[in-house]
CSV table of C-alpha atoms in Angstrom, one decimal:
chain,number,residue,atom,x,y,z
S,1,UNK,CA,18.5,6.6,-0.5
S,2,UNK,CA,16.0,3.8,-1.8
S,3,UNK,CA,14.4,3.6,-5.1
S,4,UNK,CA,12.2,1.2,-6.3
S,5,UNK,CA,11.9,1.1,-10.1
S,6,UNK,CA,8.4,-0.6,-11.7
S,7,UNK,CA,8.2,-1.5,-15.4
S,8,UNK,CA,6.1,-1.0,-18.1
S,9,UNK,CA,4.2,1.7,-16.3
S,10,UNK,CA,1.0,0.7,-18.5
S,11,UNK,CA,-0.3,-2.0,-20.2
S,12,UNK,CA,-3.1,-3.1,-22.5
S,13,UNK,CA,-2.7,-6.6,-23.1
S,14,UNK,CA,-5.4,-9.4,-25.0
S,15,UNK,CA,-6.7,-11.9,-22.9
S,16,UNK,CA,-4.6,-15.2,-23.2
S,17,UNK,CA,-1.4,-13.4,-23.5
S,18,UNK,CA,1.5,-14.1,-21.6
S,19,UNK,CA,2.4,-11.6,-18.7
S,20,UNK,CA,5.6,-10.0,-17.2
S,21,UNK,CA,5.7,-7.2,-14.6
S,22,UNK,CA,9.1,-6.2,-13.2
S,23,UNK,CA,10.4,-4.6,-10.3
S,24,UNK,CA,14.0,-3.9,-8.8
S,25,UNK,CA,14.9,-2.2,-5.6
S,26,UNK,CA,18.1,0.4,-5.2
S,27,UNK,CA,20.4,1.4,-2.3
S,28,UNK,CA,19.2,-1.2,0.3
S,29,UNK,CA,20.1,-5.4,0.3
S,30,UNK,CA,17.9,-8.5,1.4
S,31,UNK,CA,15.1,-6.5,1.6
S,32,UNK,CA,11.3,-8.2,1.4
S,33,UNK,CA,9.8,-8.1,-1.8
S,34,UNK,CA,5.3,-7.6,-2.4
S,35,UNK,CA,2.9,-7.6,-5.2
S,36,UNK,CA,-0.2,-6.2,-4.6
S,37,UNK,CA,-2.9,-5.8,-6.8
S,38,UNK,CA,-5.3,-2.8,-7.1
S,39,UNK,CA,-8.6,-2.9,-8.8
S,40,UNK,CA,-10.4,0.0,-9.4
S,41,UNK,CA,-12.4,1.7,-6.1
S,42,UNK,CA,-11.0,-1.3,-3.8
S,43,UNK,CA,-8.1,-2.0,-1.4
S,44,UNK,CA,-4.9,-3.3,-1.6
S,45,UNK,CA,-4.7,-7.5,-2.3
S,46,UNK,CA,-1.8,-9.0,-1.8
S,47,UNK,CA,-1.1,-11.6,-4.7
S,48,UNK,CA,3.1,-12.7,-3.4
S,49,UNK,CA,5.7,-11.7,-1.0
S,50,UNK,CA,9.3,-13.0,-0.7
S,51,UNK,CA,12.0,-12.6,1.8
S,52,UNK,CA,14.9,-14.0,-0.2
S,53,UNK,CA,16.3,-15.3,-3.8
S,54,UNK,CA,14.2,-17.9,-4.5
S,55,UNK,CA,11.1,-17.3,-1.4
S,56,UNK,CA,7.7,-17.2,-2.7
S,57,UNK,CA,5.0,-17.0,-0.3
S,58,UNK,CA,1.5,-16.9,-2.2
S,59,UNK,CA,-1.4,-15.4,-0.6
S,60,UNK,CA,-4.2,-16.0,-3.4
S,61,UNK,CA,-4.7,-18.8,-5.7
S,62,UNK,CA,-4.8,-17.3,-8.9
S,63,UNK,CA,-3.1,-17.9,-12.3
S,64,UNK,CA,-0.3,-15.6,-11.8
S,65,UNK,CA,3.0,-16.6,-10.2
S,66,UNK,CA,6.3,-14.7,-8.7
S,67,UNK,CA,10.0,-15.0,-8.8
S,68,UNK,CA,12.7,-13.3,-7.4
S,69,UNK,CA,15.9,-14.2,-9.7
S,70,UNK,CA,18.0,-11.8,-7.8
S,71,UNK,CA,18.3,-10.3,-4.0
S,72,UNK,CA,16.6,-6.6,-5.2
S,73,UNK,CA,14.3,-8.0,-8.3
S,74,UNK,CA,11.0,-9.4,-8.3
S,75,UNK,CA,8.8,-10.5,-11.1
S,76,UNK,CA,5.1,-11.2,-11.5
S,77,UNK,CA,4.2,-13.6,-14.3
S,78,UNK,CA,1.2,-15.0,-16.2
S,79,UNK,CA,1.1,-17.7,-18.5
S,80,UNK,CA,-2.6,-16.7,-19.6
S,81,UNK,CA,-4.5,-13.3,-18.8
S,82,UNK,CA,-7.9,-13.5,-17.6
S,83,UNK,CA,-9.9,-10.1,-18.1
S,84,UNK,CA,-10.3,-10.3,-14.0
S,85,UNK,CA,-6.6,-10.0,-14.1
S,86,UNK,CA,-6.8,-6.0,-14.7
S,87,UNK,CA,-6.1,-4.2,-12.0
S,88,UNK,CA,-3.3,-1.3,-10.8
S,89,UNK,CA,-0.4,-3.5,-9.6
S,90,UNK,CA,2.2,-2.3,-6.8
S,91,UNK,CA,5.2,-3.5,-5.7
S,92,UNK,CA,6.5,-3.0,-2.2
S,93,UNK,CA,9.3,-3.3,-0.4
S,94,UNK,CA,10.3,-3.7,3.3
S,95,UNK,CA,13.4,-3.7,5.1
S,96,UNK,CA,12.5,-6.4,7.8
S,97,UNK,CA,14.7,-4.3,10.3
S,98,UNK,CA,11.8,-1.6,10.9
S,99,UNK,CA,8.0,-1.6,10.3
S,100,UNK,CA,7.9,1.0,6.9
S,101,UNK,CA,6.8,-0.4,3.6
S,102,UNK,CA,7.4,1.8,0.3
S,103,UNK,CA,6.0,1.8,-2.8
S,104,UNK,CA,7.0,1.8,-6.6
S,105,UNK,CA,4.7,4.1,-8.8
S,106,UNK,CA,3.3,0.9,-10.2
S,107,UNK,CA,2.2,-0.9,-13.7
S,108,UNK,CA,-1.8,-0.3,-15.0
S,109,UNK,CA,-3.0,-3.3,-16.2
S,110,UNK,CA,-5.7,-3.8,-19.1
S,111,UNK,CA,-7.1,-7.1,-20.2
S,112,UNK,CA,-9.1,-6.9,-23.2
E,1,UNK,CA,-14.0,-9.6,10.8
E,2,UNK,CA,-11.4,-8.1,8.9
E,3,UNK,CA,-7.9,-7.1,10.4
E,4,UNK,CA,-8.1,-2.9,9.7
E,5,UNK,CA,-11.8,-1.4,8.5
E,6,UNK,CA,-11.9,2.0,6.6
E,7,UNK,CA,-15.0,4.2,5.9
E,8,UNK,CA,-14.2,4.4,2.0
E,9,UNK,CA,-16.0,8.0,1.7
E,10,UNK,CA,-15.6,9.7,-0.7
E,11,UNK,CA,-15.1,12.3,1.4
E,12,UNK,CA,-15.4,16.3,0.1
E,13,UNK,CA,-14.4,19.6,2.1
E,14,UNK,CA,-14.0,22.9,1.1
E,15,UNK,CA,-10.5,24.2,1.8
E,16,UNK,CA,-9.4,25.2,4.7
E,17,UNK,CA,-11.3,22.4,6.6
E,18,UNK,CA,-10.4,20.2,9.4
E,19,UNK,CA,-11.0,16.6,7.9
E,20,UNK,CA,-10.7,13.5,10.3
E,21,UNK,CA,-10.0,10.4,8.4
E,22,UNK,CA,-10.7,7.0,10.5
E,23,UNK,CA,-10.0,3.2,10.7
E,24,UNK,CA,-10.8,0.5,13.3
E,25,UNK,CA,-8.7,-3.1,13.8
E,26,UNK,CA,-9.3,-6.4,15.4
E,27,UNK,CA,-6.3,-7.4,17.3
E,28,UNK,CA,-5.2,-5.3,20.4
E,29,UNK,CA,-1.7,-6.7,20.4
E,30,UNK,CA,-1.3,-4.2,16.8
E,31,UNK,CA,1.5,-1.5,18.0
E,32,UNK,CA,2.3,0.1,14.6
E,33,UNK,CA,0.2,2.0,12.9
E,34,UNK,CA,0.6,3.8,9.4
E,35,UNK,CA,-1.2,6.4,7.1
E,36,UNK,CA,0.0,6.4,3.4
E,37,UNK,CA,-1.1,8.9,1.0
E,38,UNK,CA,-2.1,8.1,-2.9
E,39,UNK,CA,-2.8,10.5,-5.2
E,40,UNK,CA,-4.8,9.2,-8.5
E,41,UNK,CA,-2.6,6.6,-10.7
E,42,UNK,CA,0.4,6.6,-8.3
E,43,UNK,CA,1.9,4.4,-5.8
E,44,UNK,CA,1.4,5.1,-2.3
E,45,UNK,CA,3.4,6.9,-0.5
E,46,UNK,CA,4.0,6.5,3.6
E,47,UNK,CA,2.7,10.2,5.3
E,48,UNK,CA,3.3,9.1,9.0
E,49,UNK,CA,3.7,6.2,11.3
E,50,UNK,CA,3.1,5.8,15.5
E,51,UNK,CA,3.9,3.6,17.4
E,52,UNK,CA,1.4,3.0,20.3
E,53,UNK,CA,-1.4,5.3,21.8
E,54,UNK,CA,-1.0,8.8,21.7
E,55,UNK,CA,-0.7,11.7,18.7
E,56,UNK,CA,2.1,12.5,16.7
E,57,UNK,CA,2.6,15.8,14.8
E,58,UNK,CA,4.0,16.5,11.4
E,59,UNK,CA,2.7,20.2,10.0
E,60,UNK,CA,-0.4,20.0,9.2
E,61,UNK,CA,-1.1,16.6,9.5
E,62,UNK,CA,-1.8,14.6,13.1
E,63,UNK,CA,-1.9,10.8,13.9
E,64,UNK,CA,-4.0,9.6,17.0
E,65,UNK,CA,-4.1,6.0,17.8
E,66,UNK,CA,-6.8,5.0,20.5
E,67,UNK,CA,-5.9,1.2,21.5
E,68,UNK,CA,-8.6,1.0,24.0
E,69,UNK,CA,-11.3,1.5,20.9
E,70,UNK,CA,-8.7,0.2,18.3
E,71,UNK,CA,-9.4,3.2,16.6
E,72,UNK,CA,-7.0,5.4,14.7
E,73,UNK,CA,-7.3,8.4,13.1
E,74,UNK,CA,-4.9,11.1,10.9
E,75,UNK,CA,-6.3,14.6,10.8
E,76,UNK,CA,-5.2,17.3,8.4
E,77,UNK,CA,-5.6,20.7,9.5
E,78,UNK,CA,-6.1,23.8,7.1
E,79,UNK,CA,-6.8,21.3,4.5
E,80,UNK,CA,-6.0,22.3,0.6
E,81,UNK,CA,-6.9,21.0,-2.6
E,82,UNK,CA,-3.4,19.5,-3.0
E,83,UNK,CA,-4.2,17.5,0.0
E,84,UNK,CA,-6.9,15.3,-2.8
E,85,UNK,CA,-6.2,11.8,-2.7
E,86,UNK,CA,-7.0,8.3,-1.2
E,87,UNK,CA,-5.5,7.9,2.0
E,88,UNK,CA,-4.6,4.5,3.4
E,89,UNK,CA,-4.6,3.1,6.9
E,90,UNK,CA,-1.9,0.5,7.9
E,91,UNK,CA,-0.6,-2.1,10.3
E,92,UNK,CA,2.3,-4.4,10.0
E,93,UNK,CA,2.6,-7.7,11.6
E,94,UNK,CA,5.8,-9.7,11.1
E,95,UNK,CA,6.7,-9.6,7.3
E,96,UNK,CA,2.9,-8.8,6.3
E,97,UNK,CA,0.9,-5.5,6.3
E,98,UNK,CA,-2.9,-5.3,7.0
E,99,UNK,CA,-3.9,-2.0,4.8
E,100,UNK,CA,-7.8,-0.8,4.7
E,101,UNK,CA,-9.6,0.0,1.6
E,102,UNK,CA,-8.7,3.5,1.3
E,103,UNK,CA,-10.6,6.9,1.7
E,104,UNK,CA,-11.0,9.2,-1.2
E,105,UNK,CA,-11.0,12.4,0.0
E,106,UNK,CA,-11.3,16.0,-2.3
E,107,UNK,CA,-10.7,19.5,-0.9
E,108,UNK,CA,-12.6,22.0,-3.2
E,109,UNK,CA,-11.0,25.0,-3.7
């Protein structure tokens, strides 16, 4: 079956500090790759989504970016945290072959 | 107008209720339709999916999808305080997914 894995599950970071969220799929290949972002009492934003190594679609203009080294890894990166950057953030994945997108148990962000 | 709108609540029942939770959408040529379920500091999780008009069944939990109104709906029967969480409408298109805001809902023991 299919696991996505999210890590850290929480973190406090300062504002200006560098960023790194990571997520990897098991037991499926090539599948579509999402960050969303979650702030507190409001839906789900979309920040990237990829459908291969190397595919980076962005959806908001922002000062994060996304890369996905390998076929089942995703990253979300900062180069400078803003305090608006705190937020819950998900990543998803899709198979392309049916219309079911699954969560990981996601990283809680805080910018102080 | 935005693709999928969701009453945010909160919404608060005692147990045992019938609760109705609701979303509308813009574009009539939408044919999947999803409900996920998150409880507090979790991921979602997907609870059902349609495909269509019509209802679909699973225990206590039913899915309607109304295409002439664009209205969905997922209604949880006999509902229990482990049912307590946001609940999340859903619609794909191609490789993106049109989700609304989420509606909190508690069932009070």
């Amino acid at each position: 079956s299919q696991t996505i894995h999210q890590w850290p599950a929480t973190l406090v970071q300062p504002v200006g500090s560098p960023l790194s969220l990571e997520c990897t799929v098991e037991g499926t290949s090539n599948p579509n790759l999402y960050w969303y972002r979650q702030a507190a009492g409001r839906g789900l934003q979309l920040l990237f989504y990829s459908v291969g190594i190397g595919q980076i679609s962005s959806e908001v203009p922002q000062n994060l970016s996304a890369s996905r080294p390998q076929d089942r890894q995703f990253i979300l990166s900062s180069k400078k945290l803003l305090l608006s950057d705190s937020g819950f953030y998900l990543c998803a994945w899709h198979s392309g072959n049916n219309n079911e997108q699954f969560f990981g148990p996601g990283t809680r962000l805080t910018v102080l | 107008q935005k693709e999928v709108e969701q009453d945010p609540g909160p919404l608060s029942v005692p147990e045992g209720a019938i609760v109705s939770l609701n979303c509308t959408y813009s574009n009539s040529a939408f044919q999947y339709f999803m409900w996920y379920r998150q409880y507090s500091r979790k991921g979602p999780e997907l609870l059902m999916y349609t495909y269509s008009s019509g209802n679909k069944e699973d225990g206590r939990f039913t899915a309607q999808v109304d295409k002439s109104s664009k209205y969905i709906s997922l209604f949880i029967r006999d509902s229990q305080p482990s049912d307590s969480a946001t609940y999340l409408c859903a619609i794909p298109t191609g490789n993106q997914f049109y989700f609304g805001t989420g509606t909190s809902l508690t069932v009070i023991p």
